[in-house]
JSON list of C-alpha atoms in Angstrom, two decimals:
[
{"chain": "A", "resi": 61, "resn": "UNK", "atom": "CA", "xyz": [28.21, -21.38, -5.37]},
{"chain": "A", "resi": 62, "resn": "UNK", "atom": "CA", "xyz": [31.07, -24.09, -4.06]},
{"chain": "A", "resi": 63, "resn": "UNK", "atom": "CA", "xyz": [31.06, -25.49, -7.60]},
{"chain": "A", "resi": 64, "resn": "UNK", "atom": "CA", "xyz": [31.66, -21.88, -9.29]},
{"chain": "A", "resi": 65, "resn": "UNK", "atom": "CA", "xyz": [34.74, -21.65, -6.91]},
{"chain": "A", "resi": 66, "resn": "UNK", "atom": "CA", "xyz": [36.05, -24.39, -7.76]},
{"chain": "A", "resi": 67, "resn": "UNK", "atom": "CA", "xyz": [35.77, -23.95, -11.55]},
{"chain": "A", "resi": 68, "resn": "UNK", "atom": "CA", "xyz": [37.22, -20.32, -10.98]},
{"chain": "A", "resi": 69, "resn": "UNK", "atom": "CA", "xyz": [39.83, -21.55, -8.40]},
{"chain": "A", "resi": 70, "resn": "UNK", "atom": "CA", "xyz": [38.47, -19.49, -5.73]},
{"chain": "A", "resi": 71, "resn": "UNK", "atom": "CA", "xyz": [37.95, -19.64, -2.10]},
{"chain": "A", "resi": 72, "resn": "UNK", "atom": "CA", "xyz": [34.06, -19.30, -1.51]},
{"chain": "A", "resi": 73, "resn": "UNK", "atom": "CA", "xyz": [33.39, -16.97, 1.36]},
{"chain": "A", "resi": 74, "resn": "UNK", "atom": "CA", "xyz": [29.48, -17.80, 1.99]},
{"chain": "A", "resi": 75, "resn": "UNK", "atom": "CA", "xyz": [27.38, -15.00, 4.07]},
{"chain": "A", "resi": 76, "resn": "UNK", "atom": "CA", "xyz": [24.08, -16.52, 2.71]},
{"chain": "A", "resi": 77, "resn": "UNK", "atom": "CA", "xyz": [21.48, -17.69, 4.95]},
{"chain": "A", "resi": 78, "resn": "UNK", "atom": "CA", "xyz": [18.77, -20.40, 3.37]},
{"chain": "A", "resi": 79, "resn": "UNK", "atom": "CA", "xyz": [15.41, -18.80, 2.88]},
{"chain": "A", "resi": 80, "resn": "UNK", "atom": "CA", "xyz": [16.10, -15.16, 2.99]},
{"chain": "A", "resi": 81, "resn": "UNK", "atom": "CA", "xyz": [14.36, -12.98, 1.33]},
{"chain": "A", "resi": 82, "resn": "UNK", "atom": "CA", "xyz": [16.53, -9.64, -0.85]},
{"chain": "A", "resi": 83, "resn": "UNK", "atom": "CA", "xyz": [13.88, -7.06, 1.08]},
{"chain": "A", "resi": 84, "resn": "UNK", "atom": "CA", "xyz": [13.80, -6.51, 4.74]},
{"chain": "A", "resi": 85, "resn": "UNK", "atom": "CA", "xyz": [9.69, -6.74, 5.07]},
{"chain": "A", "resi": 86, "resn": "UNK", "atom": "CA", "xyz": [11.09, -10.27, 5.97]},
{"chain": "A", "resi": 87, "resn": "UNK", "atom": "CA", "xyz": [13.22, -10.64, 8.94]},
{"chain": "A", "resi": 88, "resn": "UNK", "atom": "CA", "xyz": [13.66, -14.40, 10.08]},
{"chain": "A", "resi": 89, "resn": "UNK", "atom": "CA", "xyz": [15.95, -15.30, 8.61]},
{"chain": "A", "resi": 90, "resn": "UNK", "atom": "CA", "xyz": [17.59, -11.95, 7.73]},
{"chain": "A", "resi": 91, "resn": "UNK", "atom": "CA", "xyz": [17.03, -10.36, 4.76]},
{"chain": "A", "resi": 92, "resn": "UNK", "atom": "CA", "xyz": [19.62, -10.30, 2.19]},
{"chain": "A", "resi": 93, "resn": "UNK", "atom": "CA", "xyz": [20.43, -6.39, 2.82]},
{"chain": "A", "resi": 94, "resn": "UNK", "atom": "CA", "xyz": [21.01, -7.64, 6.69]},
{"chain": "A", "resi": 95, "resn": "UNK", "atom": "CA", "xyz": [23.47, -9.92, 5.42]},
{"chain": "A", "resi": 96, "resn": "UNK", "atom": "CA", "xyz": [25.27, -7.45, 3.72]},
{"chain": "A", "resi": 97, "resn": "UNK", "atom": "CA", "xyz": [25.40, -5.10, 6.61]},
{"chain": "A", "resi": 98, "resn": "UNK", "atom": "CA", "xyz": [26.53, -7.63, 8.97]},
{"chain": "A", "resi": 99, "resn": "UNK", "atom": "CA", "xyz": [29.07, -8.17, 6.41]},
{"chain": "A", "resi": 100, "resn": "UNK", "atom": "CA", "xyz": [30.20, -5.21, 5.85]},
{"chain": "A", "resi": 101, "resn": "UNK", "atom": "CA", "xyz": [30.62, -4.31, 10.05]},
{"chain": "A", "resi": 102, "resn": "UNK", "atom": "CA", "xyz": [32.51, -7.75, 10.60]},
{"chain": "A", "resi": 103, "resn": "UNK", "atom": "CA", "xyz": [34.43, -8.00, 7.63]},
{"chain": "A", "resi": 104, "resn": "UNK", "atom": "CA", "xyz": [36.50, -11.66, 7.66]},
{"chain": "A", "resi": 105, "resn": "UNK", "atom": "CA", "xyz": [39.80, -9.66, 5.87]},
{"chain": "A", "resi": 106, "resn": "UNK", "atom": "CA", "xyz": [39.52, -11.38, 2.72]},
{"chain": "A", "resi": 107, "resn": "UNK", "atom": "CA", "xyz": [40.08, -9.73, -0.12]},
{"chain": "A", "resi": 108, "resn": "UNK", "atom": "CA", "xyz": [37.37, -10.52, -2.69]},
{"chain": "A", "resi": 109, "resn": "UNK", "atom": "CA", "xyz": [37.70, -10.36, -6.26]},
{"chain": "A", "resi": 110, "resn": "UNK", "atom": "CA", "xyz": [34.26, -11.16, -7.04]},
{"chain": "A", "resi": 111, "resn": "UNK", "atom": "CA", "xyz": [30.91, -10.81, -5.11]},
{"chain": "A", "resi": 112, "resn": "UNK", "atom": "CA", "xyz": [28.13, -12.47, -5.92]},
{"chain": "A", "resi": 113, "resn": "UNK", "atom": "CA", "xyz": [24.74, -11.44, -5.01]},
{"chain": "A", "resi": 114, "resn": "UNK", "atom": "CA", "xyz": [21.51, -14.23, -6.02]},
{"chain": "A", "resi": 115, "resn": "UNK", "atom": "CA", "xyz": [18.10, -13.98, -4.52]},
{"chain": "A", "resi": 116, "resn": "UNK", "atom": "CA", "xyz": [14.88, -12.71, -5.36]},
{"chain": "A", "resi": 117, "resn": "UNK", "atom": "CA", "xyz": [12.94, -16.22, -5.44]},
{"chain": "A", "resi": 118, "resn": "UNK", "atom": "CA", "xyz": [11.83, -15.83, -1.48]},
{"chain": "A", "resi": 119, "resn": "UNK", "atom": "CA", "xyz": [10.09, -12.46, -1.90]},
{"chain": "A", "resi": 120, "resn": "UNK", "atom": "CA", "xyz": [7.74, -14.19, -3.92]},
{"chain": "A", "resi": 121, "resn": "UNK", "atom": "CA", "xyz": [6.94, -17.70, -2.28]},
{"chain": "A", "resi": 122, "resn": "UNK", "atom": "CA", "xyz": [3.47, -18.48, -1.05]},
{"chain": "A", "resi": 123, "resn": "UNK", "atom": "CA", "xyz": [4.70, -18.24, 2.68]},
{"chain": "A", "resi": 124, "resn": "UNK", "atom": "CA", "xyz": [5.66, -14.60, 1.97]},
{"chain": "A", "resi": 125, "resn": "UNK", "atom": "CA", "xyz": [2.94, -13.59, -0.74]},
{"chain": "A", "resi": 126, "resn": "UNK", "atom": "CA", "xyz": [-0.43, -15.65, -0.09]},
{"chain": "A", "resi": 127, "resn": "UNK", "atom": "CA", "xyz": [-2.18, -13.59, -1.48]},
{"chain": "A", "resi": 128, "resn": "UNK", "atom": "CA", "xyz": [-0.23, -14.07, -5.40]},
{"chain": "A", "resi": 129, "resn": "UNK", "atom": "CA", "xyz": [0.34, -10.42, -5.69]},
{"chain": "A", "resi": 130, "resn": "UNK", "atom": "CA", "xyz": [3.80, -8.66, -5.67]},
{"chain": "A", "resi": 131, "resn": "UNK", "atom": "CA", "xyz": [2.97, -5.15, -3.73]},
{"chain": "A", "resi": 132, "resn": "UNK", "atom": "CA", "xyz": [6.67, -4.66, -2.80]},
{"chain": "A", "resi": 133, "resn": "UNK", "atom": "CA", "xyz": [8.12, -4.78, -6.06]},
{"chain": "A", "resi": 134, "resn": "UNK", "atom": "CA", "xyz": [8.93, -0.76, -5.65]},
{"chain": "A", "resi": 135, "resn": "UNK", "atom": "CA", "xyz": [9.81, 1.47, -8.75]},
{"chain": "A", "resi": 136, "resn": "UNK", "atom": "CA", "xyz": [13.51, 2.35, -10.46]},
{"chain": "A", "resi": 137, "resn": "UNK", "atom": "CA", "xyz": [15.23, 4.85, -8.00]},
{"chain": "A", "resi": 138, "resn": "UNK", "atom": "CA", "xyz": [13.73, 3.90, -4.69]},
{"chain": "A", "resi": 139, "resn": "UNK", "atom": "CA", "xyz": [16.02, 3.23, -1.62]},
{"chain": "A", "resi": 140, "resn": "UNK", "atom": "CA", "xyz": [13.58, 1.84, 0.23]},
{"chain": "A", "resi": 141, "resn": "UNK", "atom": "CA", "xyz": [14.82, -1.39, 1.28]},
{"chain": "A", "resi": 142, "resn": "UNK", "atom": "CA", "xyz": [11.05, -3.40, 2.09]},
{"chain": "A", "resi": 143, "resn": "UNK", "atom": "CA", "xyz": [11.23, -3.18, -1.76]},
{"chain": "A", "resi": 144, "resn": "UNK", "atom": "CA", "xyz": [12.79, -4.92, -4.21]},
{"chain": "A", "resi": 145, "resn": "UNK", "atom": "CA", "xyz": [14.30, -2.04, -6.16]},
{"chain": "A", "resi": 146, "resn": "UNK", "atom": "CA", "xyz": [15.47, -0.64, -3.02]},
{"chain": "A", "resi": 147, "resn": "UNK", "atom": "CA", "xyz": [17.08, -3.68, -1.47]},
{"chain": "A", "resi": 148, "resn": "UNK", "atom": "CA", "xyz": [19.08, -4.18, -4.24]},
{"chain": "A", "resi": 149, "resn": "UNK", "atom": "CA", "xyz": [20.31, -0.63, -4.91]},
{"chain": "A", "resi": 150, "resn": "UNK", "atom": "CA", "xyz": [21.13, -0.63, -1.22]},
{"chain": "A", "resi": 151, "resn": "UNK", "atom": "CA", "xyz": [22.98, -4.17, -0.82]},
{"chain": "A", "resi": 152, "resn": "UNK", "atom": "CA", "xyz": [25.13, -3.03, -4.61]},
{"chain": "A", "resi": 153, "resn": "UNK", "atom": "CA", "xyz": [25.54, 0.53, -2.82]},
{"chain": "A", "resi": 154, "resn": "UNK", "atom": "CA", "xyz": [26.75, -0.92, 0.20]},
{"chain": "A", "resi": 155, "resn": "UNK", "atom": "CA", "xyz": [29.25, -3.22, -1.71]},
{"chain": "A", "resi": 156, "resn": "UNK", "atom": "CA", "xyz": [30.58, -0.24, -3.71]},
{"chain": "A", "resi": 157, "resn": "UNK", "atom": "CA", "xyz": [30.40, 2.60, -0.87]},
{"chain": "A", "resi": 158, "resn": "UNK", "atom": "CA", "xyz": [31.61, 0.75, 2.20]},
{"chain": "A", "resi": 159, "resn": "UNK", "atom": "CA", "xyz": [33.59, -2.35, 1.27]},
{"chain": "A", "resi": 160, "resn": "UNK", "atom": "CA", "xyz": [35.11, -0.95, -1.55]},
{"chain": "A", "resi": 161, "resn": "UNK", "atom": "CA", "xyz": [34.17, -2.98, -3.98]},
{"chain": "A", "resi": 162, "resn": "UNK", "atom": "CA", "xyz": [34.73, -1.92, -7.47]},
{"chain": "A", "resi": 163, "resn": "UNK", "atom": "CA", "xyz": [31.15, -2.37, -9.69]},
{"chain": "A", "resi": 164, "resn": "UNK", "atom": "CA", "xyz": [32.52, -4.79, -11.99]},
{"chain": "A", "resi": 165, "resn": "UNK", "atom": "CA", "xyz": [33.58, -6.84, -9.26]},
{"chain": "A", "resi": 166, "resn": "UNK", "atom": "CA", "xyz": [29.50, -7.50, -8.29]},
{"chain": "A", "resi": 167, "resn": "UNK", "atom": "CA", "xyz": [27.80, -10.00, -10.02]},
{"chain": "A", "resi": 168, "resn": "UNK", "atom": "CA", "xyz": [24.36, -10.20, -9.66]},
{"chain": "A", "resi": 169, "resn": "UNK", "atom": "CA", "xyz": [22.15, -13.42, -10.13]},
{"chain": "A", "resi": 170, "resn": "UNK", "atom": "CA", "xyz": [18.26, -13.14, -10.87]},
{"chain": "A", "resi": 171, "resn": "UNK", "atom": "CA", "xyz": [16.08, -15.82, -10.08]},
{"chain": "A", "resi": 172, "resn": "UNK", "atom": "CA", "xyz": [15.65, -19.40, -12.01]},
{"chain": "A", "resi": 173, "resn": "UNK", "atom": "CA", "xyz": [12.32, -20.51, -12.80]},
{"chain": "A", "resi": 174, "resn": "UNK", "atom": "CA", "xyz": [10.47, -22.66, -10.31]},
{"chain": "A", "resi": 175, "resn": "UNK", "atom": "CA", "xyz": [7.55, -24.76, -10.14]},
{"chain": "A", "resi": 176, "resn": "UNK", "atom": "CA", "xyz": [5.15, -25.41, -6.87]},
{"chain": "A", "resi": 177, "resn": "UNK", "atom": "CA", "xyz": [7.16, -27.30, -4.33]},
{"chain": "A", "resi": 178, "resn": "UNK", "atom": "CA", "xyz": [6.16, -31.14, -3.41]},
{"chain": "A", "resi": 179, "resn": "UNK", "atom": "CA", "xyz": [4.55, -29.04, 0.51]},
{"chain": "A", "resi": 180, "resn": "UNK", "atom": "CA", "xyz": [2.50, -26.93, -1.45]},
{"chain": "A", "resi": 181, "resn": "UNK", "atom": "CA", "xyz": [0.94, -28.49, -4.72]},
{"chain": "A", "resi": 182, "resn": "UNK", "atom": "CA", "xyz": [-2.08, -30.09, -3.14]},
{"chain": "A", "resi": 183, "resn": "UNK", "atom": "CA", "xyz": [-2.68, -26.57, -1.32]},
{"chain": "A", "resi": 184, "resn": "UNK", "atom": "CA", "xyz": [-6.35, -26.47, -0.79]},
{"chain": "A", "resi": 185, "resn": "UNK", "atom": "CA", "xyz": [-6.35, -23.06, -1.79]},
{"chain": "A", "resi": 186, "resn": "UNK", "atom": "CA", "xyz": [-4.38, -23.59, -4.93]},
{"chain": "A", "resi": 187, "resn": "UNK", "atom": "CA", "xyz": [-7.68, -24.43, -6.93]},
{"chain": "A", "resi": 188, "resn": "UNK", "atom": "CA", "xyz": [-5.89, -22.97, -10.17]},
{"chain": "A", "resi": 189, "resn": "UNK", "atom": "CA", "xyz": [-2.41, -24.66, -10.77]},
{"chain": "A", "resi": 190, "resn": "UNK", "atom": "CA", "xyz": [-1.88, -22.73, -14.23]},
{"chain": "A", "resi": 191, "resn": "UNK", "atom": "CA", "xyz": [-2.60, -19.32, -12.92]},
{"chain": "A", "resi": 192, "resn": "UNK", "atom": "CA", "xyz": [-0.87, -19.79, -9.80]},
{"chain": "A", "resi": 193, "resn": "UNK", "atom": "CA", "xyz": [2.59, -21.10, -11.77]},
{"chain": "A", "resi": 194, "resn": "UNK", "atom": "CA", "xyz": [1.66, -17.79, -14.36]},
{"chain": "A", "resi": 195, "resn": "UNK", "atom": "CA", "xyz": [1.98, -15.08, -11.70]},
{"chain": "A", "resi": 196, "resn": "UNK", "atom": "CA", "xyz": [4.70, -16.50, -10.10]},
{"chain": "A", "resi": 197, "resn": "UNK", "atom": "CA", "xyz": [6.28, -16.94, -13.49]},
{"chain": "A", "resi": 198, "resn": "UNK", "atom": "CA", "xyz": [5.40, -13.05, -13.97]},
{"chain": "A", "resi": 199, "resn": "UNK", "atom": "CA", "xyz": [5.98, -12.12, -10.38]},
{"chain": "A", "resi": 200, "resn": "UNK", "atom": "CA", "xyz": [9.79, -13.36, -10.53]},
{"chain": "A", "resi": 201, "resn": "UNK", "atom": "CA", "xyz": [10.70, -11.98, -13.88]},
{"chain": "A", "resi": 202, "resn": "UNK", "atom": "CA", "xyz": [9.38, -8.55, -12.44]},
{"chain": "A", "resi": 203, "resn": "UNK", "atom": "CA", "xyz": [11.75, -9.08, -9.58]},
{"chain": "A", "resi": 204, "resn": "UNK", "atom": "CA", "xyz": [14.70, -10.02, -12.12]},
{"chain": "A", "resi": 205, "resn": "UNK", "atom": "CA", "xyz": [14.03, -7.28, -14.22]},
{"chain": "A", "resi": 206, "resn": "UNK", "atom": "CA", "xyz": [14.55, -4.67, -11.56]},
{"chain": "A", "resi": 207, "resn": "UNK", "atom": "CA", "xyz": [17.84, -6.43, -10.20]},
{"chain": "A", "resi": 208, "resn": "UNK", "atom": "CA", "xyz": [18.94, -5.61, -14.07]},
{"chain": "A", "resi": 209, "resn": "UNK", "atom": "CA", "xyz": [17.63, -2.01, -13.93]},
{"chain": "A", "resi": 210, "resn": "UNK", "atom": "CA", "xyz": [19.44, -1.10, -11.37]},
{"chain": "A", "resi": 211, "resn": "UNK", "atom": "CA", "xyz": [22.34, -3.44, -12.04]},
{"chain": "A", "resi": 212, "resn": "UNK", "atom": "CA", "xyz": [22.48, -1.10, -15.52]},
{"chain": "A", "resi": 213, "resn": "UNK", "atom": "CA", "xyz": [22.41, 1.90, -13.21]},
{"chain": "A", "resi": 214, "resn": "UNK", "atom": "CA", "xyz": [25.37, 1.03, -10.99]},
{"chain": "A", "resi": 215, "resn": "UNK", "atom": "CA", "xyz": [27.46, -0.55, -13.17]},
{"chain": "A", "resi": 216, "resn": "UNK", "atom": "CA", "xyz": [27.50, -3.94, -11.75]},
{"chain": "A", "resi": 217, "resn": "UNK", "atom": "CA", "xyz": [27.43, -7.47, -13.81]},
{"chain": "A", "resi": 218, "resn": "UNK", "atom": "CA", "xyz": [23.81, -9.17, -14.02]},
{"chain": "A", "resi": 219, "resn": "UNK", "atom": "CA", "xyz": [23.13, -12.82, -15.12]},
{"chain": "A", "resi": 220, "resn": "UNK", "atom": "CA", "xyz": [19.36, -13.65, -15.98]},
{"chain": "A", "resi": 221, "resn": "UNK", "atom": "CA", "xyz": [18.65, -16.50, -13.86]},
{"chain": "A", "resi": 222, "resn": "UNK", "atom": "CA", "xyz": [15.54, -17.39, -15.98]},
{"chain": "A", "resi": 223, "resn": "UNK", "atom": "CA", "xyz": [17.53, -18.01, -19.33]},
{"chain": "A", "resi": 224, "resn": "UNK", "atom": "CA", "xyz": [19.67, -20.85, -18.49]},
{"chain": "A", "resi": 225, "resn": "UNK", "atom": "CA", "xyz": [20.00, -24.41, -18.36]},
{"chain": "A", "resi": 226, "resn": "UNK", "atom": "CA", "xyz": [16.39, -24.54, -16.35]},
{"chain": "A", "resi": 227, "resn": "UNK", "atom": "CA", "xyz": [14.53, -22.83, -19.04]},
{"chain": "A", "resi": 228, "resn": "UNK", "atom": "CA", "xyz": [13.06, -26.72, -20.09]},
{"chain": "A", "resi": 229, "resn": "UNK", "atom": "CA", "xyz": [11.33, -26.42, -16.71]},
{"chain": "A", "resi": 230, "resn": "UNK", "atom": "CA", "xyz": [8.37, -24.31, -17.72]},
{"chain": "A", "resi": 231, "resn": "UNK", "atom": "CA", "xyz": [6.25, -27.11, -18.91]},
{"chain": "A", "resi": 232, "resn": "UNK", "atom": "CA", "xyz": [7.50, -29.72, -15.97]},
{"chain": "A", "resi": 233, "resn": "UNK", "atom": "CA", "xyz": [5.73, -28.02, -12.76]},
{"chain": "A", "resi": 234, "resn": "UNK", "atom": "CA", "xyz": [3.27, -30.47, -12.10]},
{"chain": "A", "resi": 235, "resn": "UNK", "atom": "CA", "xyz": [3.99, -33.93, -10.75]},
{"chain": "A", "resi": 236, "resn": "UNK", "atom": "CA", "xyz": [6.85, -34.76, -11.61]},
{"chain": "A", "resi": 237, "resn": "UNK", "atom": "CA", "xyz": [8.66, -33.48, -8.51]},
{"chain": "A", "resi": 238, "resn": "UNK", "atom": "CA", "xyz": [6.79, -35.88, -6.34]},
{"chain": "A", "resi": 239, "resn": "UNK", "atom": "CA", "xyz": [6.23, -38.76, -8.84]},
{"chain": "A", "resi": 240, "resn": "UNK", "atom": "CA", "xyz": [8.16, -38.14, -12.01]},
{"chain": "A", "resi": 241, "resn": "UNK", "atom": "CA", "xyz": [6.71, -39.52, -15.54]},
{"chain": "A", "resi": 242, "resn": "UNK", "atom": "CA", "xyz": [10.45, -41.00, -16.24]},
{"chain": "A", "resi": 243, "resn": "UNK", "atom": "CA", "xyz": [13.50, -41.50, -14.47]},
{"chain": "A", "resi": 244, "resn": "UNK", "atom": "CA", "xyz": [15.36, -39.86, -17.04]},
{"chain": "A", "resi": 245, "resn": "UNK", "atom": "CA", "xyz": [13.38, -36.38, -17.24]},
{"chain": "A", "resi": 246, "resn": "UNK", "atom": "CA", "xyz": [15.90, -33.90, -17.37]},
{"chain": "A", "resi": 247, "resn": "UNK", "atom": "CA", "xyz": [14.12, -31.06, -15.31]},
{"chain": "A", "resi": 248, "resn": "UNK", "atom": "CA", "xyz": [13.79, -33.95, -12.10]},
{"chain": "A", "resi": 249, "resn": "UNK", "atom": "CA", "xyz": [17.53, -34.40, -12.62]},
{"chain": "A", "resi": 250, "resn": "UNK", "atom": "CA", "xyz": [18.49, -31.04, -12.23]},
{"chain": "A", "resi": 251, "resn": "UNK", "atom": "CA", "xyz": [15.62, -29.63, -10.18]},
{"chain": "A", "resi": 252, "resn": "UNK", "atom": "CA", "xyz": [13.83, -32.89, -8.11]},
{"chain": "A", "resi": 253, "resn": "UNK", "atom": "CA", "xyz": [11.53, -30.83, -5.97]},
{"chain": "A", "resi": 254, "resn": "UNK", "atom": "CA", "xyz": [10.79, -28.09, -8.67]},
{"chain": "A", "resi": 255, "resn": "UNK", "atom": "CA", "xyz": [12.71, -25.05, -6.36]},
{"chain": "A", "resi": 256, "resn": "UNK", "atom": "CA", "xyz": [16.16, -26.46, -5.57]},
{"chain": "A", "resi": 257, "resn": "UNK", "atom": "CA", "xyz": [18.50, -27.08, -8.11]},
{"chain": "A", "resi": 258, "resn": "UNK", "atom": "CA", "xyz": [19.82, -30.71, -7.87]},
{"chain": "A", "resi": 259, "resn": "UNK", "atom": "CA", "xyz": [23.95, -31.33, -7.24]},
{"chain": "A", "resi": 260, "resn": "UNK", "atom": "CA", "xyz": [23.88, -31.78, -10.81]},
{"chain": "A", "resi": 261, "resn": "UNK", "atom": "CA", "xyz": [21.72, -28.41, -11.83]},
{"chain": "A", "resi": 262, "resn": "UNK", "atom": "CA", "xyz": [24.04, -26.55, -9.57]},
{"chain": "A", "resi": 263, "resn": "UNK", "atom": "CA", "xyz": [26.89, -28.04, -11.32]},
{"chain": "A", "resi": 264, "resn": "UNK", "atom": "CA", "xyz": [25.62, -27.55, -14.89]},
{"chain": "A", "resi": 265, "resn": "UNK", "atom": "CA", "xyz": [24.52, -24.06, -13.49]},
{"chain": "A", "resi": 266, "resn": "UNK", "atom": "CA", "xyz": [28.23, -22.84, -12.53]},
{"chain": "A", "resi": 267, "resn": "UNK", "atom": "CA", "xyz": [29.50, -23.91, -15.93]},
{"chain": "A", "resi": 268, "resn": "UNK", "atom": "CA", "xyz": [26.74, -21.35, -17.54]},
{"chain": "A", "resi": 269, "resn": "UNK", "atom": "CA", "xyz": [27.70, -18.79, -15.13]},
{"chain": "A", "resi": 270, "resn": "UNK", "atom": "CA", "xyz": [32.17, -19.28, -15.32]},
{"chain": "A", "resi": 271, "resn": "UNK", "atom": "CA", "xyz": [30.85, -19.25, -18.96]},
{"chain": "A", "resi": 272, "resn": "UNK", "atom": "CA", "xyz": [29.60, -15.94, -19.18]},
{"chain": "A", "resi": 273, "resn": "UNK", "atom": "CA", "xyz": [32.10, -14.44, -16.97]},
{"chain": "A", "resi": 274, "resn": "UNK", "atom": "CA", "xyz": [35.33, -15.92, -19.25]},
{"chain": "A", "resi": 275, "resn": "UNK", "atom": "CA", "xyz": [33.66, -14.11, -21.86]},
{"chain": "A", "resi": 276, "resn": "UNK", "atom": "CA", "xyz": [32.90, -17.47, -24.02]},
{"chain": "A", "resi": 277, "resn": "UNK", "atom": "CA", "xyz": [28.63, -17.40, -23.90]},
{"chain": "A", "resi": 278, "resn": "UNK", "atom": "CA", "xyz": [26.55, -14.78, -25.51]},
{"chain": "A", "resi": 279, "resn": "UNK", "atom": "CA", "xyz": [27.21, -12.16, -23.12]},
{"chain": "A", "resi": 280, "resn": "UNK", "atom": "CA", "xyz": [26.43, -8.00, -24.08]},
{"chain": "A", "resi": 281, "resn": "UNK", "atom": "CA", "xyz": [28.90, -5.41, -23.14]},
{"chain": "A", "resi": 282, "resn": "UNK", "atom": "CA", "xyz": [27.47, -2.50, -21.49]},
{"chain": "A", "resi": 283, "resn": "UNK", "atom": "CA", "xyz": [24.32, -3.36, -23.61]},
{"chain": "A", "resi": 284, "resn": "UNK", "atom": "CA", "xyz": [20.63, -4.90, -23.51]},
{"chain": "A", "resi": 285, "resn": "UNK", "atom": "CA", "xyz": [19.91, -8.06, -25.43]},
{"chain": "A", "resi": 286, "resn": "UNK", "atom": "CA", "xyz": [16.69, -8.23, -26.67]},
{"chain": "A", "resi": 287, "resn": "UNK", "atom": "CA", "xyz": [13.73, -8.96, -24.81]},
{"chain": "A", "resi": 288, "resn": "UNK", "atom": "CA", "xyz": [14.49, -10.51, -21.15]},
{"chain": "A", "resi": 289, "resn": "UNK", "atom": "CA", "xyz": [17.28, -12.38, -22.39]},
{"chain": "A", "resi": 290, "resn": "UNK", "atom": "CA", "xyz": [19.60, -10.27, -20.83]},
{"chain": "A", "resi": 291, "resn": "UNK", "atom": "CA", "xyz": [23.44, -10.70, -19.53]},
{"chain": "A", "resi": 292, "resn": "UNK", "atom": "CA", "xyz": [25.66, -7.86, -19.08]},
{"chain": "A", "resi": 293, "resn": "UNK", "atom": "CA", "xyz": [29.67, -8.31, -17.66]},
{"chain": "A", "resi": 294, "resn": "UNK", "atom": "CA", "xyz": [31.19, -5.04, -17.65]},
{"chain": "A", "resi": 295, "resn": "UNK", "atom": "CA", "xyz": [34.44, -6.47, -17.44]},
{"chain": "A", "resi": 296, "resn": "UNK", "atom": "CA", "xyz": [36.14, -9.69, -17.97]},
{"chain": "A", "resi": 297, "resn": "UNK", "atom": "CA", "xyz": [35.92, -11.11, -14.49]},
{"chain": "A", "resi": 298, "resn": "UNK", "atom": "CA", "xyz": [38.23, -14.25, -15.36]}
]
């Protein structure tokens, strides 16, 4: 997010801890709804004009889901935060109720596409590489999905992670994070290991992102846009 703040000449205040996952069935390192609560009892003073909440990709790793199934995905108006629908509502709740955070000040992030890491491709249990990368594919638009249900619900902006510059990476999961077919592939530039967005993703990444909250990409008002190609800013943020 440093490269956001510096295209919207903003301090970044970073509470994020790597790995986390947005439910609390997960609890080293906290969970994203942790976070927030530690946040919100040690508040730094700042006054924040924008809060930006991205995670989702962690609740459905291998580590966390072995067995490629996504039992905590929860249903639209649970508060239960060991699900996904929950944890969110709670962590935008939080925002809104206790550090007074208006709605259109919360932006919400879904998760990007991703591939099988370099640690786990030659998993001797990953027998199926195409069925593997189609649940997870499935598994983490379910996840974004809800973020934007409930994101609708409260009021808050949403930005579908899967619809941006990584969308080329669908057909790139297989070795090219490890050994890649050309030195100029443009999904090894911007995502080398297939998970982590490159210096130059994240870059290319913010400039989507101040994009859509300038009001200069193809961003919906208060309304869906077709199929899973969704962004919503409820108000000009910039």
């Amino acid at each position: 997010m440093a490269q956001l703040g510096n295209l919207m000449g903003l301090t970044v205040h970073n509470h994020a801890v790597d790995g986390a996952t947005l439910t609390t069935n997960q609890t080293n390192p906290k969970s994203v709804v942790q976070q927030v609560n530690d946040y919100l009892l040690q508040p730094d003073g700042v006054t924040k004009p924008l809060y930006i909440i991205a995670g989702g990709t962690n609740d459905y790793i291998p580590d966390n889901d072995p067995n490629g199934s996504l039992g905590k995905l929860g249903s639209y108006g649970t508060n239960d935060p060991d699900t996904i629908y929950g944890a969110i509502s709670t962590i935008l709740s939080s925002l809104i109720n206790y550090a007074g955070a208006q709605p259109w000040q919360i932006l919400v992030i879904t998760p990007i596409p991703r591939g099988i890491h370099p640690a786990y491709r030659y998993d001797s249990q990953m027998t199926n590489v195409a069925d593997w990368l189609s649940t997870v594919d499935c598994n983490l638009t379910s996840i974004g999905f809800a973020m934007y249900e409930v994101c609708c619900q409260l009021l808050c902006n949403v930005i579908n992670g899967y619809h941006t510059i990584f969308d080329a990476l669908s057909d790139g999961n297989v070795n090219f994070a490890s050994n890649p077919s050309s030195p100029g592939d443009v999904r090894w530039m911007v995502m080398p290991d297939n998970v982590h967005p490159s210096e130059l993703g994240a870059t290319l990444y913010a400039h989507y992102i101040y994009k859509q909250l300038s009001g200069g990409g193809r961003v919906a008002r208060a309304e869906l846009i077709s199929g899973d190609d969704y962004n919503i800013i409820y108000k000009k943020v910039l």
